[in-house]
Short mmCIF file of C-alpha atoms and ligand atoms in Angstrom, two decimals:
data_model
loop_
_atom_site.label_atom_id
_atom_site.label_comp_id
_atom_site.label_asym_id
_atom_site.label_seq_id
_atom_site.Cartn_x
_atom_site.Cartn_y
_atom_site.Cartn_z
CA MET A 1 33.00 -10.54 48.01
CA SER A 2 31.49 -7.69 46.09
CA ILE A 3 32.02 -4.10 47.13
CA ARG A 4 29.09 -2.45 48.92
CA TYR A 5 28.52 1.21 49.67
CA TYR A 6 27.76 2.72 53.07
CA SER A 7 26.85 6.27 54.14
CA THR A 8 29.29 8.74 55.74
CA ASN A 9 26.44 9.63 58.12
CA ARG A 10 25.86 6.07 59.40
CA ASN A 11 27.23 6.90 62.88
CA LEU A 12 25.24 10.10 63.45
CA LYS A 13 22.82 10.01 66.32
CA ASN A 14 19.54 11.33 64.88
CA VAL A 15 20.89 14.77 64.08
CA ALA A 16 18.23 17.25 62.94
CA GLY A 17 15.59 14.55 62.63
CA ILE A 18 17.54 12.51 60.09
CA THR A 19 17.72 8.78 60.71
CA PRO A 20 21.20 7.48 59.90
CA PHE A 21 21.32 4.99 57.07
CA THR A 22 23.20 2.00 58.50
CA GLY A 23 22.78 -0.37 55.57
CA LYS A 24 24.82 -0.87 52.44
CA VAL A 25 23.90 -0.73 48.77
CA ALA A 26 25.37 -2.03 45.51
CA PHE A 27 27.23 0.32 43.17
CA LYS A 28 24.30 0.55 40.76
CA GLU A 29 22.00 1.77 43.50
CA ALA A 30 24.59 4.28 44.74
CA LEU A 31 24.97 5.49 41.16
CA LEU A 32 21.27 6.02 40.54
CA LYS A 33 20.50 7.45 43.99
CA GLY A 34 23.47 9.83 44.08
CA GLN A 35 23.44 10.16 47.86
CA ALA A 36 22.20 8.11 50.80
CA GLU A 37 18.75 8.83 52.25
CA ASP A 38 20.40 10.31 55.38
CA GLU A 39 22.15 12.90 53.14
CA GLY A 40 25.47 11.15 53.67
CA LEU A 41 27.82 10.25 50.83
CA PHE A 42 28.29 6.69 49.63
CA MET A 43 31.66 5.05 50.35
CA PRO A 44 32.97 1.68 49.16
CA ASP A 45 33.37 -0.71 52.11
CA THR A 46 36.44 -2.33 50.56
CA ILE A 47 39.15 -0.72 48.48
CA PRO A 48 40.42 -3.06 45.77
CA GLN A 49 44.19 -3.51 45.60
CA LEU A 50 46.43 -3.08 42.58
CA LYS A 51 49.83 -4.69 42.10
CA LEU A 52 52.69 -2.36 41.22
CA LYS A 53 53.73 -4.59 38.36
CA ASP A 54 50.23 -4.41 36.82
CA ILE A 55 50.39 -0.63 37.02
CA GLN A 56 53.83 -0.61 35.40
CA LYS A 57 52.55 -2.74 32.53
CA LEU A 58 50.33 0.20 31.51
CA LYS A 59 53.33 2.25 30.41
CA GLY A 60 52.96 3.27 26.77
CA LYS A 61 49.40 1.90 26.60
CA PRO A 62 46.29 3.97 25.78
CA TYR A 63 44.40 5.75 28.55
CA SER A 64 41.45 3.39 28.17
CA ASP A 65 43.64 0.45 29.30
CA THR A 66 44.23 2.11 32.67
CA ALA A 67 40.54 3.02 32.81
CA LEU A 68 39.57 -0.61 32.26
CA LEU A 69 41.88 -1.84 35.03
CA ILE A 70 40.32 0.55 37.57
CA ALA A 71 36.76 -0.01 36.33
CA LYS A 72 37.14 -3.79 36.64
CA ALA A 73 38.68 -3.50 40.11
CA PHE A 74 35.54 -1.76 41.40
CA LEU A 75 32.78 -2.95 39.10
CA ALA A 76 33.54 -6.47 37.86
CA ASP A 77 30.74 -7.91 40.02
CA GLU A 78 28.06 -5.69 38.55
CA PHE A 79 29.06 -5.14 34.92
CA SER A 80 30.35 -7.59 32.32
CA PRO A 81 33.92 -7.19 31.02
CA ASN A 82 32.55 -6.32 27.58
CA THR A 83 30.30 -3.60 28.95
CA LEU A 84 33.17 -2.05 30.87
CA LYS A 85 35.42 -2.23 27.82
CA LYS A 86 32.84 -0.39 25.74
CA VAL A 87 32.20 2.18 28.48
CA VAL A 88 35.87 3.18 28.76
CA LYS A 89 36.44 3.15 24.99
CA ASP A 90 33.48 5.45 24.40
CA SER A 91 34.35 7.70 27.35
CA TYR A 92 38.02 8.30 26.56
CA ASN A 93 38.65 9.24 22.97
CA TYR A 94 40.82 12.32 23.56
CA SER A 95 44.41 12.85 24.64
CA VAL A 96 45.91 13.31 28.11
CA PRO A 97 49.17 15.23 27.55
CA MET A 98 51.99 15.34 30.10
CA GLU A 99 54.40 18.26 29.85
CA GLU A 100 57.81 18.04 31.47
CA ILE A 101 58.39 21.42 33.13
CA ARG A 102 61.73 20.58 34.71
CA PRO A 103 63.41 17.26 35.42
CA LYS A 104 60.94 14.87 37.12
CA THR A 105 58.26 17.56 37.36
CA TYR A 106 55.24 17.42 35.05
CA ILE A 107 51.95 19.05 34.28
CA MET A 108 49.17 16.66 33.34
CA ARG A 109 46.62 18.41 31.12
CA LEU A 110 43.09 17.23 31.76
CA ASP A 111 41.65 19.86 29.44
CA GLN A 112 41.31 18.07 26.10
CA GLY A 113 37.75 16.74 26.51
CA PRO A 114 34.62 18.17 24.88
CA THR A 115 34.11 20.97 27.43
CA ALA A 116 37.82 21.52 28.14
CA SER A 117 37.81 20.80 31.87
CA PHE A 118 38.73 17.72 33.91
CA LYS A 119 35.04 17.27 34.73
CA ASP A 120 34.64 15.63 31.31
CA PHE A 121 36.60 12.60 32.56
CA ALA A 122 34.14 11.75 35.30
CA ALA A 123 30.93 12.89 33.61
CA ARG A 124 31.50 10.85 30.45
CA MET A 125 32.13 7.59 32.26
CA MET A 126 29.30 8.12 34.72
CA ALA A 127 26.86 8.78 31.85
CA ARG A 128 27.74 5.49 30.17
CA LEU A 129 27.60 3.51 33.40
CA MET A 130 24.15 4.95 34.10
CA SER A 131 22.93 4.06 30.66
CA ASN A 132 23.94 0.47 31.41
CA CYS A 133 22.09 0.15 34.67
CA ARG A 134 18.74 1.72 33.91
CA PRO A 135 15.68 -0.50 34.30
CA LYS A 136 15.00 -2.57 31.17
CA CYS A 137 13.21 -0.70 28.38
CA GLU A 138 12.74 2.38 30.54
CA ARG A 139 14.33 5.78 30.20
CA LEU A 140 16.26 7.61 32.86
CA ASN A 141 15.71 11.32 33.25
CA VAL A 142 18.64 13.27 34.64
CA LEU A 143 17.92 16.67 36.19
CA VAL A 144 20.82 19.03 36.83
CA ALA A 145 20.89 22.50 38.30
CA THR A 146 24.00 24.39 37.26
CA SER A 147 25.62 27.76 37.78
CA GLY A 148 27.51 27.23 34.52
CA ASP A 149 30.33 24.75 33.97
CA THR A 150 29.01 21.51 35.45
CA GLY A 151 25.87 21.68 33.32
CA SER A 152 27.76 21.75 30.06
CA ALA A 153 30.18 18.97 31.10
CA VAL A 154 27.24 16.79 32.16
CA GLY A 155 25.15 17.73 29.10
CA GLU A 156 27.95 16.93 26.65
CA ALA A 157 28.75 13.72 28.52
CA PHE A 158 25.18 12.41 28.17
CA LYS A 159 24.70 13.58 24.61
CA GLY A 160 23.66 10.63 22.46
CA VAL A 161 23.82 8.18 25.40
CA ALA A 162 21.13 5.55 24.90
CA GLY A 163 18.01 5.66 27.05
CA ILE A 164 18.78 8.85 28.96
CA ASP A 165 17.39 12.37 28.62
CA VAL A 166 18.89 15.31 30.46
CA THR A 167 17.19 18.51 31.59
CA ILE A 168 19.55 21.29 32.66
CA LEU A 169 18.31 24.25 34.70
CA TYR A 170 20.38 27.41 34.82
CA PRO A 171 19.71 30.92 36.18
CA GLN A 172 19.04 33.09 33.13
CA ASN A 173 20.97 36.13 34.30
CA GLU A 174 23.88 34.42 36.05
CA VAL A 175 25.71 32.61 33.26
CA SER A 176 28.12 34.17 30.79
CA GLY A 177 27.20 34.53 27.10
CA MET A 178 29.65 31.75 26.27
CA GLN A 179 28.20 29.43 28.92
CA LYS A 180 24.65 30.13 27.72
CA LYS A 181 25.63 29.23 24.18
CA GLN A 182 27.32 26.04 25.45
CA LEU A 183 24.24 25.00 27.42
CA ASP A 184 21.51 25.96 24.95
CA THR A 185 22.97 24.27 21.89
CA ILE A 186 23.97 20.78 23.03
CA GLY A 187 20.83 19.42 21.39
CA GLY A 188 19.65 15.84 20.90
CA ASN A 189 18.62 14.30 24.20
CA ILE A 190 19.74 17.35 26.18
CA GLN A 191 17.35 20.24 26.92
CA ALA A 192 18.31 23.45 28.71
CA LEU A 193 15.80 25.47 30.74
CA SER A 194 16.65 29.07 31.47
CA VAL A 195 15.06 29.83 34.81
CA CYS A 196 13.87 33.29 35.77
CA GLY A 197 15.64 33.25 39.13
CA LYS A 198 18.91 32.46 40.84
CA PHE A 199 21.02 29.31 41.05
CA ASP A 200 19.33 28.52 44.38
CA ASP A 201 15.94 28.59 42.65
CA CYS A 202 17.21 26.07 40.10
CA GLN A 203 18.45 23.81 42.87
CA ASN A 204 15.16 24.06 44.74
CA LEU A 205 13.12 23.17 41.67
CA VAL A 206 15.26 20.08 41.13
CA LYS A 207 15.06 19.07 44.79
CA GLN A 208 11.28 19.38 44.85
CA ALA A 209 11.00 17.30 41.70
CA PHE A 210 13.03 14.50 43.29
CA SER A 211 10.65 14.28 46.22
CA ASP A 212 7.45 14.53 44.14
CA SER A 213 5.68 11.16 43.93
CA ASP A 214 3.82 12.19 40.73
CA LEU A 215 7.18 12.17 38.97
CA LEU A 216 8.40 8.78 40.23
CA LYS A 217 7.45 7.11 36.95
CA PHE A 218 10.11 9.12 35.10
CA ASN A 219 13.07 7.50 36.90
CA LEU A 220 14.53 10.88 37.87
CA THR A 221 18.19 10.86 38.80
CA SER A 222 20.89 13.44 39.41
CA ALA A 223 24.38 13.73 37.96
CA ASN A 224 25.55 15.54 40.99
CA SER A 225 29.24 15.90 41.84
CA ILE A 226 28.88 13.91 45.07
CA ASN A 227 27.84 10.78 43.19
CA PHE A 228 30.43 8.02 43.70
CA GLY A 229 30.05 7.39 39.97
CA ARG A 230 31.91 10.65 39.47
CA ILE A 231 34.65 9.83 41.96
CA LEU A 232 35.60 6.45 40.55
CA PRO A 233 36.69 7.78 37.10
CA GLN A 234 38.85 10.36 38.86
CA ILE A 235 41.09 7.60 40.23
CA ILE A 236 42.16 6.64 36.72
CA TYR A 237 44.37 9.55 35.65
CA TYR A 238 46.60 9.28 38.72
CA VAL A 239 47.35 5.67 37.91
CA TYR A 240 47.79 6.54 34.24
CA ALA A 241 50.21 9.40 34.93
CA TYR A 242 52.25 7.28 37.31
CA ALA A 243 52.45 4.39 34.86
CA GLN A 244 53.64 6.66 32.07
CA LEU A 245 56.14 8.72 34.07
CA SER A 246 57.67 6.60 36.83
CA GLU A 247 60.93 4.81 36.17
CA ASN A 248 61.22 2.14 38.83
CA GLY A 249 58.42 2.02 41.35
CA GLU A 250 59.48 5.30 42.98
CA ASP A 251 57.14 7.42 45.13
CA ALA A 252 55.32 10.30 43.47
CA ILE A 253 53.81 13.60 44.58
CA PHE A 254 50.54 14.85 43.05
CA SER A 255 49.34 18.42 43.28
CA VAL A 256 45.59 18.87 42.79
CA PRO A 257 43.91 22.31 42.77
CA SER A 258 40.94 21.73 45.05
CA GLY A 259 37.39 23.04 45.56
CA ASN A 260 34.89 20.33 46.45
CA PHE A 261 37.74 17.79 46.85
CA GLY A 262 36.35 15.22 44.42
CA ASP A 263 39.41 15.37 42.21
CA ALA A 264 41.84 15.01 45.14
CA LEU A 265 39.72 12.18 46.54
CA GLY A 266 40.50 10.22 43.37
CA CYS A 267 44.20 10.47 44.30
CA GLU A 268 43.50 9.43 47.90
CA TYR A 269 41.73 6.29 46.64
CA ALA A 270 44.52 5.61 44.12
CA ARG A 271 47.05 5.62 46.98
CA ARG A 272 44.86 3.36 49.08
CA MET A 273 44.63 0.98 46.10
CA GLY A 274 48.43 0.72 46.16
CA LEU A 275 49.69 3.54 43.94
CA PRO A 276 53.01 4.79 45.44
CA VAL A 277 51.90 8.32 46.35
CA ALA A 278 54.26 9.98 48.83
CA LYS A 279 52.16 13.10 49.23
CA LEU A 280 48.87 14.48 48.01
CA VAL A 281 49.22 18.25 47.76
CA MET A 282 45.80 19.95 47.89
CA PRO A 283 46.14 23.69 47.37
CA THR A 284 42.98 25.77 47.73
CA ASN A 285 42.32 29.37 46.75
CA GLU A 286 41.45 31.88 49.50
CA ASN A 287 38.75 29.52 50.74
CA ASP A 288 41.22 28.23 53.30
CA GLU A 289 39.10 26.14 55.70
CA PHE A 290 41.00 22.94 54.95
CA PRO A 291 44.64 24.19 55.15
CA ILE A 292 43.66 25.92 58.42
CA TYR A 293 42.22 22.66 59.70
CA LEU A 294 45.43 20.74 58.85
CA ASN A 295 47.49 23.39 60.66
CA THR A 296 45.34 23.87 63.72
CA GLY A 297 43.18 20.75 64.07
CA LYS A 298 40.04 22.92 64.18
CA TYR A 299 37.57 22.93 61.29
CA LYS A 300 35.41 25.93 60.50
CA LYS A 301 33.77 26.42 57.13
CA VAL A 302 34.18 29.70 55.25
CA SER A 303 30.72 31.25 54.92
CA PRO A 304 29.87 32.84 52.60
CA SER A 305 32.56 31.46 50.34
CA ARG A 306 35.15 33.91 48.98
CA ALA A 307 34.95 34.91 45.32
CA CYS A 308 38.38 34.16 43.80
CA ILE A 309 39.51 34.14 40.16
CA SER A 310 39.74 30.33 40.25
CA ASN A 311 35.96 30.40 40.49
CA ALA A 312 35.34 26.66 40.10
CA MET A 313 37.03 26.30 43.50
CA ASN A 314 35.06 28.92 45.44
CA VAL A 315 33.85 26.47 48.04
CA GLY A 316 33.58 27.28 51.75
CA HIS A 317 32.77 23.72 52.84
CA PRO A 318 33.92 21.06 50.35
CA SER A 319 31.23 18.41 49.87
CA ASN A 320 33.77 15.59 49.64
CA LEU A 321 35.41 16.54 52.94
CA ALA A 322 32.89 14.12 54.47
CA ARG A 323 34.61 11.33 52.55
CA PHE A 324 38.13 12.42 53.54
CA PHE A 325 37.09 12.63 57.18
CA ASP A 326 35.49 9.21 56.98
CA LEU A 327 38.61 7.64 55.46
CA TYR A 328 40.65 8.98 58.39
CA GLY A 329 38.13 7.99 61.06
CA GLY A 330 36.06 11.17 61.45
CA THR A 331 32.56 12.44 60.63
CA VAL A 332 31.50 15.82 59.29
CA ASP A 333 27.99 16.54 58.01
CA ARG A 334 26.62 18.39 55.01
CA VAL A 335 26.52 21.77 56.74
CA GLY A 336 30.09 21.51 58.01
CA GLN A 337 29.54 20.46 61.59
CA VAL A 338 32.17 18.02 62.85
CA HIS A 339 30.76 15.14 64.88
CA ARG A 340 34.03 13.32 65.27
CA TYR A 341 37.49 14.53 64.28
CA PRO A 342 39.66 12.28 62.10
CA ASP A 343 43.24 11.16 62.85
CA LEU A 344 45.05 14.42 62.18
CA GLN A 345 48.59 13.02 62.41
CA LYS A 346 47.83 10.43 59.81
CA MET A 347 46.18 12.97 57.54
CA ARG A 348 49.23 15.23 57.77
CA LYS A 349 51.45 12.32 56.87
CA TYR A 350 49.78 11.87 53.49
CA ILE A 351 48.25 15.27 52.74
CA PHE A 352 49.69 18.76 52.49
CA SER A 353 47.49 21.79 51.91
CA VAL A 354 48.08 25.49 51.50
CA SER A 355 45.91 28.48 50.58
CA ILE A 356 46.97 30.45 47.49
CA THR A 357 45.82 34.06 47.13
CA ASP A 358 44.56 35.55 43.87
CA GLU A 359 47.70 37.69 43.74
CA GLN A 360 49.91 34.59 44.00
CA THR A 361 47.78 32.90 41.35
CA ARG A 362 48.30 35.76 38.90
CA GLU A 363 52.05 35.90 39.70
CA THR A 364 52.28 32.15 39.08
CA ILE A 365 50.62 32.40 35.66
CA LYS A 366 53.16 35.08 34.71
CA SER A 367 56.24 33.42 36.16
CA VAL A 368 55.50 29.95 34.77
CA TYR A 369 55.08 31.46 31.33
CA LYS A 370 58.26 33.49 31.66
CA ARG A 371 60.42 30.66 33.00
CA TYR A 372 59.04 27.67 31.17
CA HIS A 373 56.90 29.03 28.29
CA VAL A 374 53.96 27.08 29.61
CA ILE A 375 50.48 28.62 29.78
CA LEU A 376 48.44 27.80 32.87
CA GLU A 377 44.96 29.07 33.70
CA GLN A 378 44.00 30.11 37.21
CA HIS A 379 43.00 26.69 38.61
CA GLY A 380 46.14 24.96 37.37
CA ALA A 381 48.17 27.91 38.64
CA VAL A 382 46.84 27.34 42.16
CA GLY A 383 48.00 23.73 41.80
CA TRP A 384 51.45 24.76 40.63
CA ALA A 385 51.86 27.42 43.32
CA GLY A 386 50.86 24.81 45.93
CA LEU A 387 53.49 22.39 44.64
CA GLU A 388 56.17 25.12 44.82
CA GLU A 389 55.12 25.89 48.41
CA TYR A 390 55.44 22.22 49.25
CA PHE A 391 58.95 21.99 47.76
CA LYS A 392 59.98 25.16 49.62
CA ARG A 393 59.15 23.45 52.89
CA PHE A 394 60.22 19.92 51.96
CA PRO A 395 62.97 20.13 49.35
CA GLU A 396 63.31 16.68 47.82
CA GLN A 397 64.01 15.11 44.46
CA LYS A 398 60.82 13.24 43.70
CA LEU A 399 58.61 12.61 40.73
CA ALA A 400 55.94 15.34 40.91
CA ILE A 401 52.80 15.74 38.80
CA CYS A 402 50.60 18.83 38.89
CA LEU A 403 47.10 18.74 37.40
CA GLU A 404 45.91 21.41 34.98
CA THR A 405 42.14 21.16 35.32
CA ALA A 406 40.87 23.47 32.56
CA HIS A 407 41.99 24.90 29.23
CA PRO A 408 43.34 28.48 29.34
CA ALA A 409 41.05 29.37 26.41
CA LYS A 410 38.10 29.07 28.81
CA PHE A 411 39.34 32.21 30.56
CA PRO A 412 40.62 34.41 27.73
CA GLU A 413 40.17 37.79 29.46
CA GLU A 414 42.23 36.91 32.54
CA ILE A 415 45.05 35.08 30.74
CA GLU A 416 45.37 37.53 27.86
CA LYS A 417 45.54 40.43 30.28
CA LEU A 418 48.29 38.75 32.30
CA LEU A 419 50.39 37.38 29.46
CA GLY A 420 49.61 39.81 26.64
CA LEU A 421 48.96 37.08 24.11
CA THR A 422 46.01 35.47 22.39
CA ILE A 423 45.16 31.95 23.49
CA PRO A 424 44.50 29.52 20.62
CA VAL A 425 41.03 28.02 21.01
CA PRO A 426 40.89 24.19 21.04
CA GLU A 427 38.83 22.42 18.37
CA SER A 428 36.13 21.38 20.83
CA MET A 429 35.40 25.01 21.69
CA LYS A 430 35.64 26.37 18.13
CA SER A 431 32.50 24.72 16.84
CA ILE A 432 30.30 26.19 19.57
CA ASP A 433 29.90 29.50 17.75
CA GLN A 434 28.28 27.78 14.81
CA ARG A 435 25.89 25.69 16.86
CA GLU A 436 22.20 26.47 17.02
CA GLY A 437 19.56 25.78 19.61
CA SER A 438 17.69 27.52 22.34
CA ALA A 439 16.64 27.06 25.92
CA VAL A 440 13.05 26.93 27.10
CA ALA A 441 12.41 29.87 29.43
CA ILE A 442 10.54 29.03 32.62
CA SER A 443 9.61 30.89 35.80
CA ASN A 444 10.86 29.76 39.20
CA ASP A 445 7.40 28.44 40.12
CA TYR A 446 7.42 24.73 40.93
CA ASN A 447 4.02 23.95 39.40
CA ASN A 448 5.05 25.38 36.05
CA PHE A 449 8.21 23.33 36.14
CA LYS A 450 6.29 20.20 37.08
CA ASN A 451 3.81 20.70 34.24
CA TYR A 452 6.68 21.09 31.85
CA LEU A 453 8.20 17.79 33.04
CA LEU A 454 4.85 15.97 32.90
CA LYS A 455 4.39 17.12 29.32
CA LYS A 456 7.91 16.60 28.03
CA LEU A 457 9.58 13.70 29.81
CA LYS A 458 9.42 10.21 28.36
CA ILE A 459 8.95 7.01 30.34
CA LYS A 460 9.58 4.25 27.82
CA GLU A 461 12.30 3.83 25.28
C1 PLP B 1 35.56 21.70 39.53
C2 PLP B 1 36.91 22.28 39.24
C3 PLP B 1 37.98 22.24 40.17
C4 PLP B 1 37.81 21.71 41.57
O1 PLP B 1 37.67 20.32 41.60
P1 PLP B 1 37.05 19.64 42.91
O2 PLP B 1 36.89 18.21 42.55
O3 PLP B 1 35.75 20.32 43.18
O4 PLP B 1 38.03 19.85 44.01
C5 PLP B 1 39.21 22.72 39.78
N1 PLP B 1 39.41 23.25 38.56
C6 PLP B 1 38.42 23.33 37.65
C7 PLP B 1 38.70 23.94 36.33
C8 PLP B 1 37.14 22.84 37.95
O5 PLP B 1 36.15 22.93 37.02
#
């Protein structure tokens, strides 16, 4: 039986005029649509199972071997083995270092991809899967609104991918000089638009375009972070880390610095596929709605979200919470209203969460450097601090792996101020200074944007 995808909103009773989507779709449709028509998130109706001995066989093998195992488990019905092999080979051509910090405790660095954050892992594989399921001889046109980092990860991921063009919209006065350079100069099939307006304006332009029937012929699609195509690749590194580091089928703890919960969701699925995960530690920054929920059983989003130094995690209502709730028997909608609470006892059994303040984050960056000579940036530091909090409460000798989700060189001001040293810039970031290219400036008026798309986008290969 092939895996089908249902909506997290399927049980809602006509909330706010939305009709629940009670059907199921194939992976390809979930991938191209991004989200269900009832604004719910797509979920696989079956979770494929892995055998421990097959996981253990991946020890010492390249990352792409683990990627292929997971890709086949989910996608074998819809993609040929050769296609999947090519997708994972092309997606993963950089290293995934593990650093032993103290006995049995590791940091997994997911910061060696082209834009130096873990988002490269998911974006690169999703781009190649999309390229393989576009309609024959037609192009796909991806539209993304970004406040900075996601746009460059998605842009780089799709660069040179056959049959797909990407248009990135960013608010002209809300990105840093470095981000602007990253976005404007990707080149090739990637075009940046600098919008005279705010991030919300960018999002609105994209939303309107998706519902505009004049633009249907362009096969518009989004590379949004709630796409299941971005969750699936995030299962892989948990299995990979476990295969490399475990000795004899022991349980492991993972600590995952969390914002929209897509990264942590990869670990949740890995456990449900059979990976021996004793605990998923999900530290947040001061946006503490989830740790408060686990403690009290009451969920209330943080609105507006709090601006912390780990800014990629400034999320007051994590979009993937809907998937976590669903997996544990509950329902929460896009705006954060709970329609049915999940099984809290069960959630507490597998998940631990704690909120880490900015002050603790800075202290952690300093103390980890002092004690272990390891440089963390602020997101990874939240992960590490969360793991230490967990061990304080539950002292045990277990294999533990903490994810570092970005390269410290992405945040030179903060890290250099705290540690008093210069961070060496990775190769992928060095070349950006020499790149050329420019964005097209547009107003925040929808008709202008539409005219631009009508003039520029291509339909056929
Ligand atoms: C996006 C991001 C996160 C948060 O990941 P989620 O999947 O949203 O929980 C953490 N660290 C960095 C560097 C990020 O870019």
